XYZ file of C-alpha atoms in Angstrom:
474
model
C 20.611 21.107 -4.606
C 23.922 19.293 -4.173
C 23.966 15.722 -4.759
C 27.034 13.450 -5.054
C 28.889 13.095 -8.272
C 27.446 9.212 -8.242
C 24.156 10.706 -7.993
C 24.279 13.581 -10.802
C 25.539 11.044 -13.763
C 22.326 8.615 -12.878
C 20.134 12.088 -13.237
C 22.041 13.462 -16.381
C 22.151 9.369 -18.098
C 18.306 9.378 -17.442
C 17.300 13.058 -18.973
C 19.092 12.613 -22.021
C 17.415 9.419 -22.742
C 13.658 10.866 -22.064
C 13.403 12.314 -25.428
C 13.945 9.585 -27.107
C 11.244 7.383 -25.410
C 8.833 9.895 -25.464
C 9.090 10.006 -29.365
C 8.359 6.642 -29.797
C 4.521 7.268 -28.289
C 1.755 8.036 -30.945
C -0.478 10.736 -29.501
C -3.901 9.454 -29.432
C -6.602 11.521 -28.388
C -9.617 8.550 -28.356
C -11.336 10.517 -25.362
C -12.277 14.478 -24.823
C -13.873 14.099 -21.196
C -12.069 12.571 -18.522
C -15.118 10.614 -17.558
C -14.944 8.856 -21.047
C -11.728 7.918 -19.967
C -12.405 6.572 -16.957
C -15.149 4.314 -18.430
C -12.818 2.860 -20.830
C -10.168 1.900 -17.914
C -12.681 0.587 -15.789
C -13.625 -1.450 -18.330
C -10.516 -3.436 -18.494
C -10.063 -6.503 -16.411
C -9.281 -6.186 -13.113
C -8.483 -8.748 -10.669
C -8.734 -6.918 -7.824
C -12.531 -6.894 -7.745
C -13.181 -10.398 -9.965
C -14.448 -13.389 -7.643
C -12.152 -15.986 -8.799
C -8.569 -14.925 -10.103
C -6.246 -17.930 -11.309
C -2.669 -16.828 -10.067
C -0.722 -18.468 -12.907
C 2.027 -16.739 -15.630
C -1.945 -15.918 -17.320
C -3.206 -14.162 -15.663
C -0.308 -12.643 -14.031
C 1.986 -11.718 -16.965
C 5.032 -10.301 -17.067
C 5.478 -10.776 -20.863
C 2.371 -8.418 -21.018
C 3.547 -6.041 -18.459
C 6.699 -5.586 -20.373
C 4.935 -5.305 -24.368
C 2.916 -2.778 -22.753
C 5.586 -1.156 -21.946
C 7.711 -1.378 -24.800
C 4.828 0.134 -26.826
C 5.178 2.996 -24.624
C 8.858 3.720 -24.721
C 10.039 1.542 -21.894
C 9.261 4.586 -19.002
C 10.447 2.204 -16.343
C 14.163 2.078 -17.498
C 14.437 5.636 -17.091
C 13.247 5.622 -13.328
C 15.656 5.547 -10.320
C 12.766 2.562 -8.463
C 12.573 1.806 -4.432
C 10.685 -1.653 -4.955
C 8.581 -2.407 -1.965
C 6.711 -5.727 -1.355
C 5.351 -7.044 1.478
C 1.511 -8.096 3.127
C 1.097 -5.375 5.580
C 2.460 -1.887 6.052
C 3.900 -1.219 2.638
C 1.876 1.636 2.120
C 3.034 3.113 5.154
C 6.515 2.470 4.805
C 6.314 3.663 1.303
C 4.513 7.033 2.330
C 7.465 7.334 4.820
C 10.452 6.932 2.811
C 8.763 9.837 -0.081
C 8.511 12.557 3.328
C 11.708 12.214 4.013
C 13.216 11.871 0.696
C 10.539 15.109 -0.641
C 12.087 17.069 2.635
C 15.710 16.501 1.157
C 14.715 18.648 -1.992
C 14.071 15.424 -4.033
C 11.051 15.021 -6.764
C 9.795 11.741 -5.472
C 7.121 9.910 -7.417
C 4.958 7.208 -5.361
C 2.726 4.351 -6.223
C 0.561 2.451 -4.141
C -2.654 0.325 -4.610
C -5.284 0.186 -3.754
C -6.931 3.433 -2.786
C -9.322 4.280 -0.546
C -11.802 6.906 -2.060
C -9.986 8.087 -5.257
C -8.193 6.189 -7.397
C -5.609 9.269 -7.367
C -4.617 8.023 -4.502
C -2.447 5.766 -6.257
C 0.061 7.974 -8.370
C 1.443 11.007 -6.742
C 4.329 13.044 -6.809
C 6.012 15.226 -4.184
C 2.215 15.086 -1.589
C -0.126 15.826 -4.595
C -2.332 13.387 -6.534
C -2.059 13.131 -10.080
C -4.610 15.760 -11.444
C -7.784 14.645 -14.194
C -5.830 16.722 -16.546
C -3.141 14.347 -16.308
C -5.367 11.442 -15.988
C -6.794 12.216 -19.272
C -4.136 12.568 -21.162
C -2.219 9.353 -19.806
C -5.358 7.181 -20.997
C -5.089 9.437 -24.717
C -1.623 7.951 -24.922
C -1.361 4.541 -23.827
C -5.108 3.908 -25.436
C -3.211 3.190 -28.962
C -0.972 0.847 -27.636
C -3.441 -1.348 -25.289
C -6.186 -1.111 -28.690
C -3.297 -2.884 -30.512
C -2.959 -5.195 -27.563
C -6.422 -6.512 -27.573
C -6.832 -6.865 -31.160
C -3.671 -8.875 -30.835
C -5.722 -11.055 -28.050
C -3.228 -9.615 -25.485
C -5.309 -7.471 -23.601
C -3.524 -5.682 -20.455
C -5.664 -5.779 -17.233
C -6.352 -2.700 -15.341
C -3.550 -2.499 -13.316
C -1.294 -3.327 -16.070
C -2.314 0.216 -17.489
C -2.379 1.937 -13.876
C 1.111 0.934 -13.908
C 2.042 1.876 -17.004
C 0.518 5.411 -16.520
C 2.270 5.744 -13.558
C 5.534 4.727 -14.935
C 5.392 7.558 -17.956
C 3.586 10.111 -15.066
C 6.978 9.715 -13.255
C 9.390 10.013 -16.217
C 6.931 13.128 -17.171
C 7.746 14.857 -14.186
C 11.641 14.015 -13.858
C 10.999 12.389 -10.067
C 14.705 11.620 -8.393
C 13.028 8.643 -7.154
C 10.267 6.192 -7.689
C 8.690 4.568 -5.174
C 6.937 1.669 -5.697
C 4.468 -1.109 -4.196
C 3.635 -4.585 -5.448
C -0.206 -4.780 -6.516
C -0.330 -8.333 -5.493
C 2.633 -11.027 -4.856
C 5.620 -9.720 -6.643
C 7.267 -12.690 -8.234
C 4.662 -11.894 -11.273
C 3.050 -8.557 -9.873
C 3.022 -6.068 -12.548
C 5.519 -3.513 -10.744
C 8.142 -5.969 -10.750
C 8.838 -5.089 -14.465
C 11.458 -2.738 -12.885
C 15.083 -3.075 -12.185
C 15.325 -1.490 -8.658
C 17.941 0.421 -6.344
C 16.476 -0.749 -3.667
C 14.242 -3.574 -1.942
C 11.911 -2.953 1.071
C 10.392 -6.188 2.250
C 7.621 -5.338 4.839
C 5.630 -8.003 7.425
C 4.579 -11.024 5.680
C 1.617 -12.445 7.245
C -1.696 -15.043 5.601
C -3.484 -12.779 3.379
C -4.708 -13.987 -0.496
C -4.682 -17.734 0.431
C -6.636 -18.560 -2.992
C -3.650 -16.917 -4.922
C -0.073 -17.155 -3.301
C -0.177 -20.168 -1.098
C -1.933 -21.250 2.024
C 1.336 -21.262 4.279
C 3.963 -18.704 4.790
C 6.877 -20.112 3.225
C 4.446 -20.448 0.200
C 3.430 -16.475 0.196
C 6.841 -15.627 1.249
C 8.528 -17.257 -2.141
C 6.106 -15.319 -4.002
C 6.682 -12.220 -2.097
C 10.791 -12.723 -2.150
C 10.218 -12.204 -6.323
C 11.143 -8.952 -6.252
C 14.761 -9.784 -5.386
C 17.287 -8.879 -8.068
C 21.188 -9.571 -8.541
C 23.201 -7.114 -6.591
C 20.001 -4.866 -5.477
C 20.225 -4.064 -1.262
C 17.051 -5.604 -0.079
C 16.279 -4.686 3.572
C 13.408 -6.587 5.579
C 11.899 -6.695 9.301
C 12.025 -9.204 11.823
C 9.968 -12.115 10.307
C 8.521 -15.384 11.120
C 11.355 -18.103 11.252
C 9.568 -19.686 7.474
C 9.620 -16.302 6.390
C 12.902 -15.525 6.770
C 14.495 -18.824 5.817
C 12.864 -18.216 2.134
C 14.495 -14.871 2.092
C 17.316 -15.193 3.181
C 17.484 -18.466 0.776
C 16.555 -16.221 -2.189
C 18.801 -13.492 -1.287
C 21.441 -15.827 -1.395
C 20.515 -17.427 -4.828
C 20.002 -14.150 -6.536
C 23.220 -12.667 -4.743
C 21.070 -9.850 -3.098
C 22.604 -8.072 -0.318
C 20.195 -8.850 2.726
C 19.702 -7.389 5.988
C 17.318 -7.371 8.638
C 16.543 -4.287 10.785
C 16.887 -5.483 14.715
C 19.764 -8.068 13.456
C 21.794 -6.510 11.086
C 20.582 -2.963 11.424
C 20.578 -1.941 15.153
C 16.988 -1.063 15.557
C 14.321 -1.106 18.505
C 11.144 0.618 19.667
C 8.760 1.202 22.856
C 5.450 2.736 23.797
C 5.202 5.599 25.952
C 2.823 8.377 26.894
C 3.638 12.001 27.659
C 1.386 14.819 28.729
C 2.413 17.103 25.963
C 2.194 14.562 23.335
C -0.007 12.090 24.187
C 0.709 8.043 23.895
C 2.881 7.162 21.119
C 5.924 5.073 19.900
C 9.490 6.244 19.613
C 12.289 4.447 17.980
C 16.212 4.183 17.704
C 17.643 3.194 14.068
C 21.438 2.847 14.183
C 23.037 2.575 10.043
C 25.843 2.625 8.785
C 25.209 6.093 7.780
C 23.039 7.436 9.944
C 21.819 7.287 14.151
C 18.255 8.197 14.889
C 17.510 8.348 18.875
C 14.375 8.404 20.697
C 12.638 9.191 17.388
C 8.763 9.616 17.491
C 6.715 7.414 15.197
C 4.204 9.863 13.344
C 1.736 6.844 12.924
C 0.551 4.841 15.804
C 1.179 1.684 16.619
C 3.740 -0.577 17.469
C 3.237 -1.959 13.658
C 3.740 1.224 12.350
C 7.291 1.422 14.404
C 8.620 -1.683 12.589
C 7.060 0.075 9.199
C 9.248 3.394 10.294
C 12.606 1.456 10.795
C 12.426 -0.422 7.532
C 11.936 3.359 5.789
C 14.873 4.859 7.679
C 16.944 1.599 6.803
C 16.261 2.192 3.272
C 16.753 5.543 3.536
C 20.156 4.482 4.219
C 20.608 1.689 1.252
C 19.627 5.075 -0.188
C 22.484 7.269 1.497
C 25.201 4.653 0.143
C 23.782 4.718 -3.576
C 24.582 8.391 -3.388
C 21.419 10.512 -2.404
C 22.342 13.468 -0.186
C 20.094 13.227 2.713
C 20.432 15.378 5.881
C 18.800 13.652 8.700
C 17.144 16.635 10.338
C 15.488 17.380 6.939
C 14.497 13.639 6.698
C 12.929 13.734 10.371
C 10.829 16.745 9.556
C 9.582 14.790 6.532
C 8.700 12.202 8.994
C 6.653 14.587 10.684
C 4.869 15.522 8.047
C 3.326 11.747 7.400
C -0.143 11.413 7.499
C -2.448 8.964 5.496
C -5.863 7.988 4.757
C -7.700 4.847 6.648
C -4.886 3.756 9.039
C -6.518 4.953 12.366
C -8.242 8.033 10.567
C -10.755 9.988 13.369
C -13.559 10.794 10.721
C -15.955 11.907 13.940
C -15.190 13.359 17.637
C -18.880 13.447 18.258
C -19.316 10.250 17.681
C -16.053 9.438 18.171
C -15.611 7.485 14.480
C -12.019 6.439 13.646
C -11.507 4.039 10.451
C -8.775 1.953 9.558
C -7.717 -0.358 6.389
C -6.317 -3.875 8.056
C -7.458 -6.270 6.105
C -5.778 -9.352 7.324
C -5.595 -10.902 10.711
C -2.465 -9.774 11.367
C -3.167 -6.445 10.949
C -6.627 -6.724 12.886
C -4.120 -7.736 15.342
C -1.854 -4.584 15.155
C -4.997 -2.582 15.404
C -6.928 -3.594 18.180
C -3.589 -3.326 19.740
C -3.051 -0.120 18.957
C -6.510 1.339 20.080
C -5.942 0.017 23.374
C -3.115 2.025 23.504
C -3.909 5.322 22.230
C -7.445 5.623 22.285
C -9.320 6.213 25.433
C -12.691 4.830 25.645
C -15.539 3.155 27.417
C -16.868 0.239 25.138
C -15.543 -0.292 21.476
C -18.812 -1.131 18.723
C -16.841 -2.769 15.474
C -18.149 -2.328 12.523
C -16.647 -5.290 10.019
C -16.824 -6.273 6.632
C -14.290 -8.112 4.236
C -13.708 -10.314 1.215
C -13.589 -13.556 0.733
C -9.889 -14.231 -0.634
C -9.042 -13.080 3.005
C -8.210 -15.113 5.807
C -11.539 -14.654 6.937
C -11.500 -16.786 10.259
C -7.920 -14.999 11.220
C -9.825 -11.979 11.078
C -12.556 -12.841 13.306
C -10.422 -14.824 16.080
C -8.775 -11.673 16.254
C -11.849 -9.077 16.573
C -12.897 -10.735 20.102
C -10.114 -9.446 21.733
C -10.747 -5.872 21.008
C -14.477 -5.512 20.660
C -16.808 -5.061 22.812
C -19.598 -5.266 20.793
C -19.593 -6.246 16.616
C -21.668 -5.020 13.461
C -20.639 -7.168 10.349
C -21.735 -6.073 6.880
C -20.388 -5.396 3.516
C -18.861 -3.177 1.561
C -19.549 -2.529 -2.128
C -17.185 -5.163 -3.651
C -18.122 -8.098 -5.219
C -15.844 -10.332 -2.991
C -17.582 -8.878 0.009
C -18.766 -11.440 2.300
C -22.473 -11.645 3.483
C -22.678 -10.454 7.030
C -24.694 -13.496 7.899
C -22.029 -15.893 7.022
C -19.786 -13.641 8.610
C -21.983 -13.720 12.159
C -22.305 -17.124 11.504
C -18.350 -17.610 11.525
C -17.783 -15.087 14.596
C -20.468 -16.659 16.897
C -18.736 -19.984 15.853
C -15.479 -19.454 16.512
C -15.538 -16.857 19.810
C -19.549 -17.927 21.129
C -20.158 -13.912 21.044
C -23.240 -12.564 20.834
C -23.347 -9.832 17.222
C -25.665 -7.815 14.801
C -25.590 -7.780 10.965
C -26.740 -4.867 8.567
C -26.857 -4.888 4.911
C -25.382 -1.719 4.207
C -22.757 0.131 5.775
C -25.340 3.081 6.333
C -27.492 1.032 8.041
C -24.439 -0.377 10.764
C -23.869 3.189 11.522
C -26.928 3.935 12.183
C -27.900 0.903 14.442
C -24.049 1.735 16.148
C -25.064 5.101 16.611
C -28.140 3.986 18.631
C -26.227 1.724 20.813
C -23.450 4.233 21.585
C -22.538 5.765 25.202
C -20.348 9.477 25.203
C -17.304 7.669 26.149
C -17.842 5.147 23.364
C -15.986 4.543 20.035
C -17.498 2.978 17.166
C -14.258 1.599 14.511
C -14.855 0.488 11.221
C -12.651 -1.729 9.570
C -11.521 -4.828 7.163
C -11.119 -4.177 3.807
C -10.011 -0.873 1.571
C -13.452 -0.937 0.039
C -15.379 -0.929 3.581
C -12.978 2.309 4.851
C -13.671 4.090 1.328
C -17.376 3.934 1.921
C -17.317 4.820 5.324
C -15.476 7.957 4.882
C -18.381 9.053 2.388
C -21.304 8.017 4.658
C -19.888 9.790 7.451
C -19.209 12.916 5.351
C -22.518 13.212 4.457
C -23.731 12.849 7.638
């Protein structure tokens, strides 16, 4: 595949410095069965199920992140990185940018967190999940370095290693491209370890209070982390705190900034066809590029704003030197599809599922049903954790639901459905049920469901994970 001459010496510089790194891991083969392995990394801290997290340079590390690394042969400097941060949407945006680039004839790795059934979710190259194979024998070789780690009272958390595997998966397998999403933050998330070509900076809304700051300049500062000297970073239209801390930190780090619907010519609107149904097309002007009357292959005017910040990195992408033709890149497009965001897991009962897990995104969603769902009445069932804006959730519920189930997922930062009833009758003076389990809320939605009527269950990662086994095995 051609590429530009800027292009082939980054490929060529990387290659020749693989064997090298690779030499410098002891092979370690501590476990024979891949379940053994998994054991021993779920077994590692990991603060994305712990109660009570302390977000300090602790517990967050980078210094740890980066001896972890080292003991592995420093994978990340030998990755071409897309950094994406964000509160909502970077999943999707992420997911987008890897179709189009994949389409183009490019090896693109991508990393996300967290999953929704399989933790395989999170490391994939070119469409496919990493395999147990690999699995195994990632956990064999960085199960050396983390043993010297502990005894060393340095102990990596769990997605310290998931990051790490993912970073030596994706030298492994050569990918033109990594792209990768912040765990948590990014001023001391784990990912931001890497140097990257480019920054994506989705919707920054409340979410993780406990951790990054109960007001949005406050999350935004953390988020705006990821900015590095010289590095493109391209964002979406913000809140007016938001954007005043990045555009300040652009500025301090000297980080090219611009905002699609400002400095990128960008806009979007609904519309319904018979042939395709209702959906969202948008027009992306660059530098580089001009995409008209494009179709959004997720829907919802949230997922839109998510499609224009992928197409304006694509470009930040374009100018760096990757060859992209832009019919290629909008069949990629087409091919996006992803687990929990509006996922029909039933026709009869209609059963959709979707991850938003903050009130902005409960927002986006109830929107978004009302616009491409038909439907008599609308049962919710909700559960979510407790580092959430919990009360943003729940103001935002009323508007869309006709009737509401609350109960709880599987995590231990689920909250009680009582306390969440309790909240919700509070705050909106609604009449709702509770359930303990998730398989009991199905059932007692099933029971209370007309033809015509859709039953959505949604609020946290964990909640949609579960739901999509229940229903399976139903």
């Amino acid at each position: 595949m051609a590429t530009t001459k800027k292009r082939a010496k980054t490929t060529t510089r990387r290659d020749n410095k693989k064997p090298s790194a690779v030499a410098k891991i002891k092979q370690n083969r501590a476990f024979r069965t891949y379940d053994q392995a998994m054991k021993y990394l779920f077994e590692r801290t990991d603060y994305e199920r712990q109660q009570r997290v302390r977000y300090n340079s602790d517990t967050f590390d980078l210094g740890r992140m980066e001896r972890l690394l080292d003991g592995l042969g420093n994978p990340h400097k030998h990755l071409t990185v897309a950094h994406i941060a964000g509160t909502k949407g970077k999943g999707s945006t992420a997911t987008m940018l890897a179709r189009m680039l994949e389409e183009n004839g490019y090896c693109v790795g991508l990393y996300t967190s967290p999953h929704v059934v399989s933790l395989h979710e999170r490391i994939v190259v070119n469409s496919r999940m990493i395999t147990k194979k690999d699995m195994l024998g990632l956990i064999n070789r960085v199960h050396a370095t983390v043993e010297k780690m502990i005894k060393d009272s340095d102990a990596p958390t769990f997605f310290e290693i998931m990051t790490a595997m993912a970073f030596l998966y994706f030298m492994d397998r050569q990918v033109d491209l990594a792209i990768v999403e912040t765990g948590l933050g990014g001023r001391l998330d784990s990912t931001n370890v890497v140097n990257p070509a480019v920054v994506g900076i989705t919707s920054i809304s409340l979410d993780h209070q406990n951790l990054l700051g109960n007001d949005l300049a406050s999350i935004a500062k953390e988020k705006s982390g990821v900015m590095k000297a010289g590095v493109p970073v391209v964002t979406v239209q913000q809140e007016a705190p938001v954007m005043r801390v990045l555009r300040r930190h652009a500025s301090q780090v000297n980080a090219p900034f611009s905002v699609t619907g400002r400095d990128i010519d960008f806009s979007y609107r609904f519309e319904s066809s018979r042939e395709e149904g209702p959906h969202t097309r948008i027009c992306v002007t660059t530098p580089q590029s001009r995409f008209e009357h494009l179709r959004v292959p997720l829907p919802g005017e949230h997922q839109a704003i998510n499609c224009g910040l992928a197409l304006a990195m694509l470009d930040k992408l374009k100018a760096l030197g990757y060859a992209i033709d832009d019919h290629k890149a909008i069949s990629g497009l087409h091919k996006v599809k992803l687990l929990g965001r509006m996922e029909v897991l039933s026709r009869d009962p209609h059963i959709i599922v979707d991850t938003a897990h903050n009130a902005a995104s409960i927002r986006a969603l109830m929107q978004a049903i009302g616009q491409h769902i038909p439907y008599d009445s609308m049962i919710v069932i909700f559960g979510c954790n407790n580092d959430k804006d919990v009360r943003g959730m729940l103001q935002q519920l009323q508007y869309g639901a006709d009737k509401v189930i609350f109960t709880r997922s599987n995590s231990p930062k689920a909250v009680f459905p009582h306390d969440l009833a309790e909240m919700y009758t509070e705050i909106c003076g609604k009449m709702c049920q509770t359930a303990m389990t998730l398989r009991e809320a199905i059932r007692v939605a099933r029971q209370a469901l007309s033809r015509e009527d859709l039953i959505c269950i949604t609020g946290s990662f964990y909640l949609v994970g579960q739901a999509k086994q229940e229903v399976q095995q139903t």
